[in-house]
Coordinates of C-alpha atoms in Angstrom, one line a residue:
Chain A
X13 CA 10.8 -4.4 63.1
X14 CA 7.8 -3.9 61.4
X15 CA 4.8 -5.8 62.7
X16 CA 1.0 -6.6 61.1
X17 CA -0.7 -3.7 60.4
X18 CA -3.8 -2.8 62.5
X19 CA -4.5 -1.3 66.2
X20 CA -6.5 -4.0 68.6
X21 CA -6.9 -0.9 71.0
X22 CA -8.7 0.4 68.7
X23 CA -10.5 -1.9 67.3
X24 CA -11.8 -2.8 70.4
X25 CA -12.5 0.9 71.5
X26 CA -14.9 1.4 67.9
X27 CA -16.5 -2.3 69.1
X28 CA -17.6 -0.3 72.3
X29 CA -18.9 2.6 70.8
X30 CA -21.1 0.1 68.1
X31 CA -22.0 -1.8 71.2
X32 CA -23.1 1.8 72.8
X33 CA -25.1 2.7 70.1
X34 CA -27.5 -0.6 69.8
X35 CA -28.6 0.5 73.2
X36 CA -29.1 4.1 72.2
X37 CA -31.0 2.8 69.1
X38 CA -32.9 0.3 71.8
X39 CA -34.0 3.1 74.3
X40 CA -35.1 5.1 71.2
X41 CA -37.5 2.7 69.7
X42 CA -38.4 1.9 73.4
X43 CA -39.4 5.2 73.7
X44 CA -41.2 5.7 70.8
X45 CA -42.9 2.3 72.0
X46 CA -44.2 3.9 75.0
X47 CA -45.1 7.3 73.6
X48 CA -48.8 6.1 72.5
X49 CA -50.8 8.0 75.2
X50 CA -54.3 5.8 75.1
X51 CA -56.0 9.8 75.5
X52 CA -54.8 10.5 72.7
X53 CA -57.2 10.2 69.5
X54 CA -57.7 11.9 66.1
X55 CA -56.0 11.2 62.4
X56 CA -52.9 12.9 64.1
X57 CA -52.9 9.8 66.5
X58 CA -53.3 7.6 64.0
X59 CA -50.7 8.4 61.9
X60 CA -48.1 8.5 64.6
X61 CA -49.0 4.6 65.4
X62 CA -49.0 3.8 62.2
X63 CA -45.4 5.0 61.7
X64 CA -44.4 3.6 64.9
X65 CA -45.7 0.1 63.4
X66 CA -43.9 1.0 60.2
X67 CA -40.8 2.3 61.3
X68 CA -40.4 -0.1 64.6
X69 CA -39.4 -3.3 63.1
X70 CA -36.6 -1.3 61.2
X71 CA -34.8 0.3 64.3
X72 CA -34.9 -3.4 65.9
X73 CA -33.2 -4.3 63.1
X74 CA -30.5 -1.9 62.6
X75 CA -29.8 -2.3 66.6
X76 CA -29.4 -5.9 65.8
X77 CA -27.1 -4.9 63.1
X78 CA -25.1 -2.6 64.8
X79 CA -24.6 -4.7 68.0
X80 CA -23.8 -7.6 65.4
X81 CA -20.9 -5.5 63.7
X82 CA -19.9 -4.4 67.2
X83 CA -19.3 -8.5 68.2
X84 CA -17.5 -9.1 64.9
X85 CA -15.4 -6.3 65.6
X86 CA -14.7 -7.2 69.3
X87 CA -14.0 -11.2 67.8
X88 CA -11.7 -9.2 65.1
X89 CA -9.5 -7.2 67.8
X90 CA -9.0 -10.6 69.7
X91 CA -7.9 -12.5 66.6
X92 CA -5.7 -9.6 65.4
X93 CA -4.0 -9.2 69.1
X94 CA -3.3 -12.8 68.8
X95 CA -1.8 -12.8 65.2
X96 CA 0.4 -10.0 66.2
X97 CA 1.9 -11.4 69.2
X98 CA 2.4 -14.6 67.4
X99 CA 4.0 -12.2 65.0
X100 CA 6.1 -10.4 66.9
X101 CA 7.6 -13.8 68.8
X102 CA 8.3 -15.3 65.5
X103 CA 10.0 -12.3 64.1
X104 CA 12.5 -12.4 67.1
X105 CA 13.2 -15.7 67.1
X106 CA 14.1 -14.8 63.6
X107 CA 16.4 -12.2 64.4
X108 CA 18.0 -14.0 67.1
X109 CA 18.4 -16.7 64.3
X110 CA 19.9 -14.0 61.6
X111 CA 22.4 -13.1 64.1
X112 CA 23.8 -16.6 64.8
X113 CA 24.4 -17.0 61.1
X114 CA 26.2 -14.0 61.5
X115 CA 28.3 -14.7 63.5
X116 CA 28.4 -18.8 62.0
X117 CA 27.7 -18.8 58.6
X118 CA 27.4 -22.8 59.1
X119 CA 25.5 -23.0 62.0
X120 CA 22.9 -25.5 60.7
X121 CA 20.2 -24.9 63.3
X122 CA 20.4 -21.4 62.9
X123 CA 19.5 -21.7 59.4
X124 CA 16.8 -24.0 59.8
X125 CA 15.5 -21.6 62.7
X126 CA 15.4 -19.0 60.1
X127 CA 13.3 -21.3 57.8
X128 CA 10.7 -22.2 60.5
X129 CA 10.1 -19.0 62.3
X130 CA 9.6 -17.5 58.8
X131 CA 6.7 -19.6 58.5
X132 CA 5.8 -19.3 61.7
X133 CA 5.6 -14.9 60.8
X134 CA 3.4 -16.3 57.6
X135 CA 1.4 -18.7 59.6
X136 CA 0.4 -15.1 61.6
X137 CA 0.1 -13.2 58.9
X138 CA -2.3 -15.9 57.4
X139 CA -4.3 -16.0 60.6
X140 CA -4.2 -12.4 60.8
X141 CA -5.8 -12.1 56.9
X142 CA -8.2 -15.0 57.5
X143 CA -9.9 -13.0 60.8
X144 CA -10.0 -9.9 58.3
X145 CA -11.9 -11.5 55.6
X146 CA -13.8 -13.4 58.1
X147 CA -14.5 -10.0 59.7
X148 CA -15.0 -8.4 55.9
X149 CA -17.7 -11.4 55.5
X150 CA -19.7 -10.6 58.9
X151 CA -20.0 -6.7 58.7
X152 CA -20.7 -6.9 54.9
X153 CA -23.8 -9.2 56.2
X154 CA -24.9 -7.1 58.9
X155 CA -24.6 -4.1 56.5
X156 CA -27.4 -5.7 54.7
X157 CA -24.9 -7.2 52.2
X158 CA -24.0 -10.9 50.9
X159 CA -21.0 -12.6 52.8
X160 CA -18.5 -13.8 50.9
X161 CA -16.3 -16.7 52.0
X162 CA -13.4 -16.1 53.9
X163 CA -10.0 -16.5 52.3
X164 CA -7.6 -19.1 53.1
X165 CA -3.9 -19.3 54.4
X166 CA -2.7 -17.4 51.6
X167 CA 0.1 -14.6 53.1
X168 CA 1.1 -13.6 49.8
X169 CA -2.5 -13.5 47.9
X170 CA -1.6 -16.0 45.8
X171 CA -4.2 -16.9 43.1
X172 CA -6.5 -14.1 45.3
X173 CA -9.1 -12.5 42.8
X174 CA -9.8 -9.2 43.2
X175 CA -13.3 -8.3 43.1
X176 CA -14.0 -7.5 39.8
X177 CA -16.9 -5.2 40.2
X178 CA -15.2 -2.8 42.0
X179 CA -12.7 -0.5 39.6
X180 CA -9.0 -0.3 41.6
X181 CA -6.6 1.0 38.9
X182 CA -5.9 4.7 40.3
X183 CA -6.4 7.2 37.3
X184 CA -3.4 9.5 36.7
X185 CA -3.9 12.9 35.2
X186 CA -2.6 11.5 31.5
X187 CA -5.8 10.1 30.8
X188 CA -7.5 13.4 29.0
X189 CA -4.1 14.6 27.3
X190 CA -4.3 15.3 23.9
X191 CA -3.3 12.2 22.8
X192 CA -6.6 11.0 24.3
X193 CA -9.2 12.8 22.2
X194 CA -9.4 9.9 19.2
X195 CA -11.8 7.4 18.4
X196 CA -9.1 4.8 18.3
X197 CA -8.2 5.8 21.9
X198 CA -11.4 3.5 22.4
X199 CA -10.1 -0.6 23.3
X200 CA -13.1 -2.0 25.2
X201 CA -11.7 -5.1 27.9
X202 CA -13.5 -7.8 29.0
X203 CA -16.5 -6.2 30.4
X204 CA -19.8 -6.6 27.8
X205 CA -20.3 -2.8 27.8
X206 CA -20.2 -2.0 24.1
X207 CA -23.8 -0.3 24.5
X208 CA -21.5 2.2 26.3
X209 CA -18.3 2.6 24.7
X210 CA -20.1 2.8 21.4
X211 CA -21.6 5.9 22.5
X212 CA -18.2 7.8 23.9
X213 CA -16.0 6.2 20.6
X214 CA -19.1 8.2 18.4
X215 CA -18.3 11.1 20.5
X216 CA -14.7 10.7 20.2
X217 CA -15.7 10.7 16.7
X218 CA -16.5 14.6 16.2
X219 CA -15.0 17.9 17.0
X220 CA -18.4 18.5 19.1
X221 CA -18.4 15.1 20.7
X222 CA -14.8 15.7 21.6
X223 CA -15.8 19.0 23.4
X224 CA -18.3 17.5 24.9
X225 CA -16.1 15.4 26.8
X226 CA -13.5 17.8 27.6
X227 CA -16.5 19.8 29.2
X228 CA -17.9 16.8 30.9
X229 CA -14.9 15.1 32.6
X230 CA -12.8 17.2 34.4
X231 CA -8.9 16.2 36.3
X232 CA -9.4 17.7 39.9
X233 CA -6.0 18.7 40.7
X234 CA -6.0 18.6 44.5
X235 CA -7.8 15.3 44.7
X236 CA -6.2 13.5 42.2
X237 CA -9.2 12.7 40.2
X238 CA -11.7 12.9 37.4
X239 CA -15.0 14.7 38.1
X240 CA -16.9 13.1 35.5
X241 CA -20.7 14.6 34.1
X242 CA -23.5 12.0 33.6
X243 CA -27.1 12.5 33.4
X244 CA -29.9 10.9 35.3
X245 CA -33.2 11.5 34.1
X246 CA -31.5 14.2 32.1
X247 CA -30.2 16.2 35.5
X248 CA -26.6 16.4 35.3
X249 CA -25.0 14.6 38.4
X250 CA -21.4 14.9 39.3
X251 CA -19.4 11.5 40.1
X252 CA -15.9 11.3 41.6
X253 CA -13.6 8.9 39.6
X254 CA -10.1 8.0 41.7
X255 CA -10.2 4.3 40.1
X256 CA -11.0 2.6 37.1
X257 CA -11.2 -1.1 35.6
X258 CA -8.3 -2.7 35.5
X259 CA -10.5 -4.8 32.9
X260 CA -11.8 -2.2 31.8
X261 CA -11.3 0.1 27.8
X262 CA -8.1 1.3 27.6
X263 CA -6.2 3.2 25.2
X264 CA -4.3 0.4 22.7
X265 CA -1.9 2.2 21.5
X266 CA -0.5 4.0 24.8
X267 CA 1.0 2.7 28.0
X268 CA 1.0 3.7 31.4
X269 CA 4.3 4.4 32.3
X270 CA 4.5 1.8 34.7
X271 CA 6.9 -0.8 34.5
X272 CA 5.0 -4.4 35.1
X273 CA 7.8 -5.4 37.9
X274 CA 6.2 -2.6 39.7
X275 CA 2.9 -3.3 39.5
X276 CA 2.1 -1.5 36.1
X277 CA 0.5 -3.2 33.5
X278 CA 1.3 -1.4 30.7
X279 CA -1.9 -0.3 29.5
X280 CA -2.7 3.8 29.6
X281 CA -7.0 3.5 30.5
X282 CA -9.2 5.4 27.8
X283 CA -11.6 8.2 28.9
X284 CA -14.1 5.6 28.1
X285 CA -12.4 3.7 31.4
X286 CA -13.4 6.5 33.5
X287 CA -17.2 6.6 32.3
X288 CA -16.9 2.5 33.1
X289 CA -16.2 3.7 36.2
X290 CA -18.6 7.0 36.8
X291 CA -21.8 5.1 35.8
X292 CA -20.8 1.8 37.8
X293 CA -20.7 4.1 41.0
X294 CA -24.3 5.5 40.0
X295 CA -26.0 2.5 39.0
X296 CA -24.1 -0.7 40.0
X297 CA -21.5 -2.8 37.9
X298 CA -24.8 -5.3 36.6
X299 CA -26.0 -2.4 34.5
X300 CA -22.4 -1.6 33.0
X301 CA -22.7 -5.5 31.7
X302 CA -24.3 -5.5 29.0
X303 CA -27.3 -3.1 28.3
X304 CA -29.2 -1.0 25.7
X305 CA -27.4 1.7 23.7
X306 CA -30.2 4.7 24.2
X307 CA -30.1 4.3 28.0
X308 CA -26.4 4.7 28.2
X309 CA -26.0 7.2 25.4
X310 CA -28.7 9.0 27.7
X311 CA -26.5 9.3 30.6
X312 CA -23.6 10.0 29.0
X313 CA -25.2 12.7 27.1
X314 CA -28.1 14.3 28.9
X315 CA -29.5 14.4 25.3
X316 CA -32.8 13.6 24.1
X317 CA -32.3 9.9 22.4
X318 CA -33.8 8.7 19.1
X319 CA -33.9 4.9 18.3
X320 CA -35.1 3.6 15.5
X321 CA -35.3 0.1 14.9
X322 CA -37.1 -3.4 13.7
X323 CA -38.3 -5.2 16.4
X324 CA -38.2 -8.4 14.4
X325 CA -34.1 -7.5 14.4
X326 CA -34.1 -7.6 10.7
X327 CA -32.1 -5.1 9.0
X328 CA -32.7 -1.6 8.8
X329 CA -34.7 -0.5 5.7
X330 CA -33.2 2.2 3.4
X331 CA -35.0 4.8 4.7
X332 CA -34.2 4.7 7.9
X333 CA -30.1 4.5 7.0
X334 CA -30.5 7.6 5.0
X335 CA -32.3 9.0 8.4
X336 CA -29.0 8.2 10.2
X337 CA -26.8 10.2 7.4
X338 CA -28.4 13.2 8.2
X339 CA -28.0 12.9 11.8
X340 CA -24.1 12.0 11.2
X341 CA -24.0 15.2 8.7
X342 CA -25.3 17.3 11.6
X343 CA -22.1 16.4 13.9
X344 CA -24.7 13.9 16.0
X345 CA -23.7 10.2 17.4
X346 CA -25.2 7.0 15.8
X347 CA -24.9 3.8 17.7
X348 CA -26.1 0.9 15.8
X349 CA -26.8 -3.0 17.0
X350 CA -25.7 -6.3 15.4
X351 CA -28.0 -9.5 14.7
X352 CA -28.4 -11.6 18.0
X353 CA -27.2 -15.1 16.5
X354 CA -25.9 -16.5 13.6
X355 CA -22.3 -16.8 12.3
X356 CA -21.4 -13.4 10.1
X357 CA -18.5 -13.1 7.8
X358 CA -18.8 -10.1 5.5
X359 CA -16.3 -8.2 3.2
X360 CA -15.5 -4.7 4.1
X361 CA -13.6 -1.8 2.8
X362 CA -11.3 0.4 4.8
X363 CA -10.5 3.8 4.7
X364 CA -7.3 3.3 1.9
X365 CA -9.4 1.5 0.0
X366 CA -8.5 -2.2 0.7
X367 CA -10.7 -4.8 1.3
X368 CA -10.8 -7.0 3.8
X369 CA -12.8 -9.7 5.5
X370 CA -14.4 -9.5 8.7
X371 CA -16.1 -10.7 11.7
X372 CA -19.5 -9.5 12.7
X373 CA -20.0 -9.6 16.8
X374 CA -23.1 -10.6 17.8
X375 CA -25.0 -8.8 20.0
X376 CA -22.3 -6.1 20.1
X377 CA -22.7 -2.3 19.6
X378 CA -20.7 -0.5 16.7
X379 CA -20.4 3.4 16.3
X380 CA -21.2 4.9 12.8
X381 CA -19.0 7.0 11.6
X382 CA -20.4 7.9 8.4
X383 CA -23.3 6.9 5.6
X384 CA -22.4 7.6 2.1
X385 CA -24.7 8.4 -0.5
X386 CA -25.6 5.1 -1.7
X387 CA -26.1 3.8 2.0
X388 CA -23.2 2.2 2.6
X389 CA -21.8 2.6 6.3
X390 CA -19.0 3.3 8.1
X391 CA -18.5 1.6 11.7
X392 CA -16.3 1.1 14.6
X393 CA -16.2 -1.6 16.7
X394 CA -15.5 -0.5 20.0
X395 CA -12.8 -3.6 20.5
X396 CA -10.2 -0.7 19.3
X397 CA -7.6 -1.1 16.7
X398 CA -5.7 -4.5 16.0
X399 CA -9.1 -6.0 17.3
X400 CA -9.4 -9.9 16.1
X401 CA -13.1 -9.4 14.8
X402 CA -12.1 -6.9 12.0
X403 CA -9.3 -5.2 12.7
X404 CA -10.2 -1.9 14.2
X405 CA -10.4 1.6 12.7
X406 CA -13.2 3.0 10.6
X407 CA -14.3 0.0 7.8
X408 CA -16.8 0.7 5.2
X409 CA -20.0 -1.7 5.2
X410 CA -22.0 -2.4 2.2
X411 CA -25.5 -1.1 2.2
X412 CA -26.9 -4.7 1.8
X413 CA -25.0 -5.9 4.9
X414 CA -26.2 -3.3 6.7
X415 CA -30.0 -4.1 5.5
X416 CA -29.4 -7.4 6.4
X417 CA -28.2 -7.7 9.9
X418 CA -28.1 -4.3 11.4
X419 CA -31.4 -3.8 13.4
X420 CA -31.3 -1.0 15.7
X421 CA -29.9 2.7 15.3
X422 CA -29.6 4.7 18.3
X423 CA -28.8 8.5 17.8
X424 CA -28.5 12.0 19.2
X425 CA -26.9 14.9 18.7
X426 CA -24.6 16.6 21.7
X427 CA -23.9 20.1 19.7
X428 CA -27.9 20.5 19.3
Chain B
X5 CA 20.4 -34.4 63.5
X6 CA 18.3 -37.5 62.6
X7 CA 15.5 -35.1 63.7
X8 CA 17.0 -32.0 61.1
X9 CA 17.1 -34.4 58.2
X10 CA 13.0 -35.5 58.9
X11 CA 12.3 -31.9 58.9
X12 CA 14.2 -31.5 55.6
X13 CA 13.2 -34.7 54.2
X14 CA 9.7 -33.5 55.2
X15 CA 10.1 -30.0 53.3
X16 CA 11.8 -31.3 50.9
X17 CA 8.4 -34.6 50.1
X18 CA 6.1 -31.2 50.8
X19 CA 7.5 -28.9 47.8
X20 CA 7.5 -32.1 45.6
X21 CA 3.7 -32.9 46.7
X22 CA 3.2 -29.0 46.2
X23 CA 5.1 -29.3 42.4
X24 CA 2.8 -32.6 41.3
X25 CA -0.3 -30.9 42.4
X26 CA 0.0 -28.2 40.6
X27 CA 1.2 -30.2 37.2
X28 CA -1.7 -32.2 37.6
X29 CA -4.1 -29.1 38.4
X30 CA -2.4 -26.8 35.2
X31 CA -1.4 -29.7 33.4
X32 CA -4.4 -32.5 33.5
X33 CA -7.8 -31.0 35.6
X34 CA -7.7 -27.8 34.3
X35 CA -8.4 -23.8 35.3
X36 CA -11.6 -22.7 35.1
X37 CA -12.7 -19.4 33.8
X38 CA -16.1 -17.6 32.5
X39 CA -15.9 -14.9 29.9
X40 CA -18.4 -12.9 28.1
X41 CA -19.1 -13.0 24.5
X42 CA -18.7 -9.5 23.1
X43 CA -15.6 -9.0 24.7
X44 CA -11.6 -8.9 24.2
X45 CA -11.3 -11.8 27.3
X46 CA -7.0 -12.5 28.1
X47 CA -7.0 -16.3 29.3
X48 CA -3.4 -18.1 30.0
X49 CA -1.7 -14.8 28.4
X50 CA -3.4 -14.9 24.9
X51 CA -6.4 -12.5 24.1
X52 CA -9.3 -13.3 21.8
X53 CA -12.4 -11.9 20.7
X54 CA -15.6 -13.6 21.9
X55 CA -18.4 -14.4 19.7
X56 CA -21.5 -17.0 20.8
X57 CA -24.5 -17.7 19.9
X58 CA -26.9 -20.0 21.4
X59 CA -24.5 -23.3 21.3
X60 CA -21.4 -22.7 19.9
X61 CA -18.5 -20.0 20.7
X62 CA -16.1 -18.2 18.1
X63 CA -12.5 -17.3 20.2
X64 CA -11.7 -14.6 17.2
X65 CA -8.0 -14.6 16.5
X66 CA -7.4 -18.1 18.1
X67 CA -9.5 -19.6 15.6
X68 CA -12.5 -18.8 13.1
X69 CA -13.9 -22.1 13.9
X70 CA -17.6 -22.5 16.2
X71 CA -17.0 -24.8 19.1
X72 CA -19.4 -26.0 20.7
X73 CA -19.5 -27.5 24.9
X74 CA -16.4 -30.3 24.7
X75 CA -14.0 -28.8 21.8
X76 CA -11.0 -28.1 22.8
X77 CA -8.1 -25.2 20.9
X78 CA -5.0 -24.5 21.7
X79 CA -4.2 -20.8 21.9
X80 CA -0.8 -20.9 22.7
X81 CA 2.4 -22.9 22.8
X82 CA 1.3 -23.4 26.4
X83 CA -2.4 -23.3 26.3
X84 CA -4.9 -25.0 25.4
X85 CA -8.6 -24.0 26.2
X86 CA -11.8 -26.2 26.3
X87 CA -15.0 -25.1 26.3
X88 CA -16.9 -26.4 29.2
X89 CA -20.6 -24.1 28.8
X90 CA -22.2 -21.3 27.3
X91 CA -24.9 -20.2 29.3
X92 CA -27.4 -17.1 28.5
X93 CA -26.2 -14.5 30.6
X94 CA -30.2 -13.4 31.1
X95 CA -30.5 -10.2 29.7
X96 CA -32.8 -8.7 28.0
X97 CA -32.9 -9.9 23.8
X98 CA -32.3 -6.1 23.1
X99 CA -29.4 -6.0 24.9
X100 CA -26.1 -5.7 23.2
X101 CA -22.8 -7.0 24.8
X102 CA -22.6 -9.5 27.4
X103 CA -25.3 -11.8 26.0
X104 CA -23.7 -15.1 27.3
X105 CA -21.5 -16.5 29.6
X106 CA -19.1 -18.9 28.3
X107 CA -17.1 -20.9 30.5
X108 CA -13.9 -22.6 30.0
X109 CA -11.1 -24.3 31.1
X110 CA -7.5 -23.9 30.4
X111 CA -4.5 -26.6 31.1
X112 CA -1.5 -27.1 29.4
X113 CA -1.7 -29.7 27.3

C-alpha cells in the first residue's frame, strides 16, 4: 500500500533542531548584549557598540524567524500525521471493500464503499496538500519572502498554475546537437524577452557567434546539465541550468521526444531556453521581462556594447545603418529596436526573392542579419519561423522603413 | 436501500451541479488570462502574436484587426476571446518586449 509521502518523525525532529537554534541565536545576541564593559573606552569601543546596535536588531529577527519556521514545521508534522492516518484507514476500508467485490461482483455496498473511502483517501490527500502549501506560505514569509495563498482541496492539481517564474522543464543533453546551431532554432514563448533572444538568434547568426556558444554553454555529463557562461560586469560567472521555461524559446521545428500522454509537450527548448533560464537564476525572472538589448547582449557576451540610437525613437539616419554594415561585415551581432506605438504594416522581401507583407511588433527586438549596399536591412524576429507577425526567417527591409521606425541599434562583436 | 439511493441521488445532483458550473464558468463568465504584447501567448489551444499599443491590441494570426477593451474574436471553433484591459506593464520606454499587459478572457461562445 502506498501511503502519503512525507516523515512526521522527522518533520518534527528538524522542528526541534529550528527551535534549538532560536535559542542559540538568543544567547548569542544576549551575549554580545552584555559584552559592553563600561571600562572600556577608545574608537575600538565605539565601533564595537556601534555594531552591536547595528547588527542586534537583525539576530532578533532571524531568531524570530527561525523559531517561526520551527512552529510551522511542528503545526506541519501534526497535520501531515493526521492526513496519513486518515489515509491509511481509508485505504483499508478500501481494500477490505475491493475484496468483497471480489468475491461478489454485485455486492452493492461494497461498491459504494469503494466509492466513498476513495474520497475519503482524496479528502486526506487534500488535507495533506493544503497543510503543505499552508506550510510552503509560512516558511516562504519567515524566509523574508511574500506568502502566497494556500491551495484548495484539489488532490489531483486540477487547474493548479505552476509558478511561472521558476523554469521546471528538465533540459536533456539534445539541446546543443548539431541541429541546434541555427538562427531559426530561435522560437521565443510567451515571455517579453526579445531584448534577449535577439542577441543569441544574432549569434546563432555567424560561424563566430555559433562558437561562441558552443564555448559558452557546456552539457555536464555527470549532472545532467548545462553549465552556461554569462558576464556580470564583464567577469565571466558560471550558472548551473537543470531546468528551463516551459514557456520559454524553443526550437520550432524539433520536438522533444516526449510523447504528450506522458507528460511531453512536444517542443525540443532552444539554447536560447537555457540562457532564459541562466540569467533568471542571476538576476531574477523581472529582468528577463522585458529589458534593454545592450544590457542583455552584455551578459551574454562579456563584450564591450555599442548603442547607437535617436532618443526621439525616430528612425535611424543613413549614416548610422551604414555604421551597422560594417559591424555585420566584421562577423559582429546587431540588435536593433522597433517604434513604441503605432500600427505598422510594411512590405518586405525574403530571401527567394518574394514579397511579402508583414507585421511590425512594437516594442520588440529584431536581429540584423545583413545591410546591403543601398541600406536596406535584413532582420529576424525572434518569434521563429511560421511566426504570425511576418513569417519568420531572414526578410529584407527597405532602407526607408528602416529610417522610419527603427530607432535603436545595439551591437558588438564576440570574435574581436 | 432508501439511504443508498439518497447517496446516489446526491452524487448523482452533485456531478450535474459540478457540469452546469462549469458550462456557465467556460461557456458564459469566462476564463481570465493576462498576456504580454511582444510575445507568441497560446490561450484555449490557439497561439497568436501580440501586438499593443496604448489602447488597442493586435492578436497576429487570429485577426489583423486593433481591438480595443470590450471587442470580442473568436480564435477557434471553440474560442472566443475578449479583451477585458491593456495595462502598461511599467517599464522603462526604452525597453523592448513586454511593454503591456493585456488581459483577457476566454469562453466558448
Amino acid at each position: 500500500m502506498v501511503g502519503l509521502p512525507g516523515s512526521p518523525e522527522q518533520i518534527q525532529a528538524v522542528s526541534a533542531e529550528l527551535v534549538r537554534h532560536a535559542a542559540a541565536v538568543d544567547e548569542a545576541q544576549s551575549t554580545a548584549k552584555g559584552a559592553q564593559p563600561e571600562v572600556w573606552r577608545g574608537a575600538a569601543a565605539d565601533a564595537y557598540t556601534e555594531a552591536v546596535h547595528r547588527t542586534l536588531p537583525d539576530a532578533v529577527a532571524l531568531a524570530e524567524r527561525i523559531r517561526a519556521a520551527g512552529g510551522t514545521l511542528s503545526r506541519y508534522a501534526a497535520a501531515l500525521d493526521e492526513a496519513q492516518r486518515a489515509y491509511e484507514h481509508a485505504q483499508i476500508g478500501f481494500d477490505r471493500a475491493v475484496n468483497a467485490i471480489r468475491r461478489n461482483p454485485l455486492d452493492v455496498g461494497a461498491l459504494l464503499d469503494i466509492g466513498a473511502t476513495r474520497m475519503a483517501a482524496f479528502g486526506a490527500q487534500g488535507r495533506a496538500q493544503q497543510a503543505a502549501a499552508i506550510a510552503a506560505s509560512e516558511l516562504r514569509m519567515a524566509a523574508g519572502g511574500v506568502a502566497k495563498d494556500g491551495s484548495w482541496w484539489n488532490p489531483f492539481s486540477w487547474g493548479d498554475d505552476d509558478d511561472e517564474t521558476v523554469p521546471d522543464k528538465r533540459v536533456t543533453d539534445n539541446i546543443t546537437d548539431d541541429d541546434s546551431f541555427d538562427p531559426d532554432d530561435v522560437s521565443q514563448g510567451s515571455i517579453g524577452d526579445c531584448f534577449m533572444l535577439s542577441s543569441v538568434v544574432s549569434l546563432l547568426d555567424t560561424d563566430g557567434g555559433d562558437e561562441f556558444i558552443q564555448d559558452n554553454v557546456r552539457w555536464d555529463e555527470d549532472k545532467d546539465g548545462y553549465w552556461v557562461t554569462i558576464y556580470k560586469n564583464g567577469s565571466p560567472t558560471d550558472v548551473f541550468v537543470e531546468n528551463v521555461f516551459d514557456h520559454g524559446a524553443r526550437q520550432s521545428d524539433a520536438d522533444d521526444g516526449g510523447w504528450w500522454i506522458f507528460g511531453g509537450d512536444g517542443e525540443k527548448p532552444s539554447i536560447a531556453a537555457l540562457y532564459e533560464s541562466a540569467i533568471r537564476e542571476e538576476y531574477g525572472y523581472d529582468f528577463i521581462e522585458g529589458g534593454v538589448p545592450a544590457d542583455a547582449m552584455e551578459i551574454i557576451t562579456g563584450r564591450q556594447v555599442d548603442e547607437i540610437k535617436n532618443d526621439n525613437h525616430a528612425g535611424l539616419s543613413t549614416s548610422q545603418i551604414e555604421s551597422l554594415g560594417d559591424v555585420l561585415a566584421d562577423g559582429g551581432q546587431v540588435v536593433i529596436s522597433s517604434p513604441r506605438s503605432g500600427d505598422h504594416t510594411i512590405d518586405v522581401t525574403g530571401p527567394d526573392g518574394e514579397s511579402r507583407e508583414i507585421d511590425i511588433v512594437n516594442t520588440h527586438s529584431y536581429a540584423v542579419t545583413r545591410v546591403e549596399s543601398n541600406g536596406d536591412m535584413w532582420m529576424r524576429n525572434p518569434w521563429g519561423p511560421g511566426n504570425s507577425a511576418d513569417g519568420g526567417g531572414e526578410f529584407r527591409v527597405s532602407a526607408d522603413d528602416v529610417g522610419d521606425m527603427f530607432w535603436r541599434a545595439t551591437s558588438t562583436n564576440v570574435t574581436d | 436501500m432508501s439511504r443508498r439511493r439518497t447517496v446516489l441521488a446526491a452524487v448523482a445532483a452533485l456531478i450535474l451541479a459540478i457540469v452546469v458550473a462549469a458550462v456557465i464558468i467556460v461557456g458564459v463568465v469566462g476564463v481570465g488570462t493576462t498576456v504580454q504584447a511582444g510575445t507568441q501567448a497560446s490561450v484555449c489551444g490557439s497561439e497568436f502574436g501580440v501586438n499593443a499599443s496604448a489602447d488597442t491590441v493586435e492578436l497576429l494570426g487570429v485577426t489583423d484587426a486593433p481591438l480595443s477593451v470590450g471587442d470580442t474574436v473568436r480564435v477557434n471553433a471553440l474560442c472566443v476571446i475578449e479583451v477585458v484591459a491593456i495595462e502598461e506593464s511599467g517599464l522603462a520606454v526604452d525597453a523592448d518586449g513586454a511593454g503591456y499587459d493585456i488581459q483577457l478572457r476566454w469562453r466558448l461562445w
